[in-house]
PDB file of C-alpha atoms in Angstrom:
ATOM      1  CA  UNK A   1      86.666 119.324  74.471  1.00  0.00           C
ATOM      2  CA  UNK A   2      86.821 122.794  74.723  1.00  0.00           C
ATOM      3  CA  UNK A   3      85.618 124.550  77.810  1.00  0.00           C
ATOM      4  CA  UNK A   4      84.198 127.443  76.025  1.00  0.00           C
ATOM      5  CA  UNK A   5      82.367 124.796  74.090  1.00  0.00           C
ATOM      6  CA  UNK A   6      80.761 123.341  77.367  1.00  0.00           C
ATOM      7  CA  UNK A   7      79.981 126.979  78.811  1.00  0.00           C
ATOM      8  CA  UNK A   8      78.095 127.694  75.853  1.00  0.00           C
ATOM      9  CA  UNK A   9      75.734 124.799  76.648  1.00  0.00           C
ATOM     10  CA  UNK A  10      75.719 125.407  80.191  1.00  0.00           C
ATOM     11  CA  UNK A  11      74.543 129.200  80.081  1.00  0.00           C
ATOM     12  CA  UNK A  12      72.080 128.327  77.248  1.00  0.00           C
ATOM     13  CA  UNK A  13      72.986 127.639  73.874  1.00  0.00           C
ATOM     14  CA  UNK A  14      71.417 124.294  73.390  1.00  0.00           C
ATOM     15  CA  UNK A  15      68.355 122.759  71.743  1.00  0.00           C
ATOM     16  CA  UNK A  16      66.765 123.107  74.896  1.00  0.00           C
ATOM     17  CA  UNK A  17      67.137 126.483  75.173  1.00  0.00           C
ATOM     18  CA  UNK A  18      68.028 125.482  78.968  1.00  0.00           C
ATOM     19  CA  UNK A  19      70.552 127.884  80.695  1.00  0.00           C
ATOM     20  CA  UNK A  20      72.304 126.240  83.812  1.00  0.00           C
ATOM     21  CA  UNK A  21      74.288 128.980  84.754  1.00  0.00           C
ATOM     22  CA  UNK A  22      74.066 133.069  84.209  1.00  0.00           C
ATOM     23  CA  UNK A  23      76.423 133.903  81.270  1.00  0.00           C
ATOM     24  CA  UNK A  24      77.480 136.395  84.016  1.00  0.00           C
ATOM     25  CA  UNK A  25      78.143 134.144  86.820  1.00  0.00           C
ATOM     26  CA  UNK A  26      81.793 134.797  88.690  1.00  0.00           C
ATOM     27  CA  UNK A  27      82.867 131.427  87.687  1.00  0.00           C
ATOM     28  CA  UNK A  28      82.925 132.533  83.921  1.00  0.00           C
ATOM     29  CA  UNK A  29      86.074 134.447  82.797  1.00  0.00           C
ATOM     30  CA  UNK A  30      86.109 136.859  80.041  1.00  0.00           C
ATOM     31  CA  UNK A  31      87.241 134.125  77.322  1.00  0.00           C
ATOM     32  CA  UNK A  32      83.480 132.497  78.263  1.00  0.00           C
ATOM     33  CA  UNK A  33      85.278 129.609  80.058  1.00  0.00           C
ATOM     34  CA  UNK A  34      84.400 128.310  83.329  1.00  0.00           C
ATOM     35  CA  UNK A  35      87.533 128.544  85.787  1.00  0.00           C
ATOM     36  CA  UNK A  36      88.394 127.056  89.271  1.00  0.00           C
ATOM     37  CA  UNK A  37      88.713 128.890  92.706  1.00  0.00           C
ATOM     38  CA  UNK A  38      91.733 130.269  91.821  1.00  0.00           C
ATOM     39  CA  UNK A  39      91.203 131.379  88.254  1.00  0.00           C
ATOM     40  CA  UNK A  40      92.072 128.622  85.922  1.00  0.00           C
ATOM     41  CA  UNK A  41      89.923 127.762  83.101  1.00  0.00           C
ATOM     42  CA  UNK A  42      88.591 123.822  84.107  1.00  0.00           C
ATOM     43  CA  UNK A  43      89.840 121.186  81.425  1.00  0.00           C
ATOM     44  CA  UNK A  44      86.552 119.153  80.020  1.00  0.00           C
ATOM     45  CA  UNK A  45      88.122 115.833  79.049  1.00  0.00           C
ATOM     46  CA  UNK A  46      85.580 114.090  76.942  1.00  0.00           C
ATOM     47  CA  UNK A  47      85.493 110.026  77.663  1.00  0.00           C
ATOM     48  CA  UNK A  48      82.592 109.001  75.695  1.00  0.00           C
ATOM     49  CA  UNK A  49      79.948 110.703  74.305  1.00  0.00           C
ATOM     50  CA  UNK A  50      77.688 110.637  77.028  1.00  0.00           C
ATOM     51  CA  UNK A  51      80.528 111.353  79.809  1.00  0.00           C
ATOM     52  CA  UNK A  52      83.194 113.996  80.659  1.00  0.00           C
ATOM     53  CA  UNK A  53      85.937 113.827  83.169  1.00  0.00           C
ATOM     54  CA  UNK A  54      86.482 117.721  84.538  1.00  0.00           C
ATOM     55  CA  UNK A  55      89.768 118.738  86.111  1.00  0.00           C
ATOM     56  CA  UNK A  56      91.240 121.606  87.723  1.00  0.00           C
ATOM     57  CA  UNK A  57      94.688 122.467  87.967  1.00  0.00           C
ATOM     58  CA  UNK A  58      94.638 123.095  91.881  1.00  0.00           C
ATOM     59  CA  UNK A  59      95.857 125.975  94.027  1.00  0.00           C
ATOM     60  CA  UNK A  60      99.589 125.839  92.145  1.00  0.00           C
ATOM     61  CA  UNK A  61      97.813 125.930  88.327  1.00  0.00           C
ATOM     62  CA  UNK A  62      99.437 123.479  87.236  1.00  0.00           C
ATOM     63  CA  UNK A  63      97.833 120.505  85.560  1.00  0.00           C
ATOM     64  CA  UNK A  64      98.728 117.021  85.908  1.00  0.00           C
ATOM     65  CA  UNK A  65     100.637 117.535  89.510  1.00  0.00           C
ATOM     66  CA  UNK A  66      99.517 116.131  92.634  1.00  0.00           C
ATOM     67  CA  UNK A  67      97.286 118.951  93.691  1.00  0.00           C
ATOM     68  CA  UNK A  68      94.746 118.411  90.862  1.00  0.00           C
ATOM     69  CA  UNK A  69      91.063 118.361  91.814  1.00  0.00           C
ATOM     70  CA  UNK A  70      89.585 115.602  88.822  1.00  0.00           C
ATOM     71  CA  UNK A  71      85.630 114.475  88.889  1.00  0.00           C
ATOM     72  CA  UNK A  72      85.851 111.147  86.735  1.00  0.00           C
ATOM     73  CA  UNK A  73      83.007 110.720  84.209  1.00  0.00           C
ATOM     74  CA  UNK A  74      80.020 108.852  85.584  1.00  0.00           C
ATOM     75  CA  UNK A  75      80.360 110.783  89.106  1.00  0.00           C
TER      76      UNK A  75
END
């Protein structure tokens, strides 16, 4: 799914009217996507409908090496 997508819902634009984070909160880059430490925007990988697997690309931004930082859905 796309990230934008889930920082949308997180800083408030759901039914709820809920915001979880401050559209202006350091971890949002100007594209309205939440990023990692070291700047890259966080892949949302949606398993179900009810759970998402997030990943970051680690300290060498690159996805899918061995230095990825991945929270499995259901954690």
């Amino acid at each position: 799914a796309d990230n934008s997508n889930f920082t949308a819902v997180l800083t408030g634009e759901n039914s709820a009217g809920v915001r979880w984070l401050d559209r202006q909160h350091p971890a949002i880059n100007e594209e309205g996507e939440i990023v990692d430490q070291w700047g890259t925007a966080i892949q949302f990988h949606r398993e179900s409908w009810s759970q998402t697997t997030l990943r970051s690309a680690g300290p060498d931004r690159d996805f899918y090496s061995e230095d990825d930082l991945v929270v499995p859905a259901g954690e």
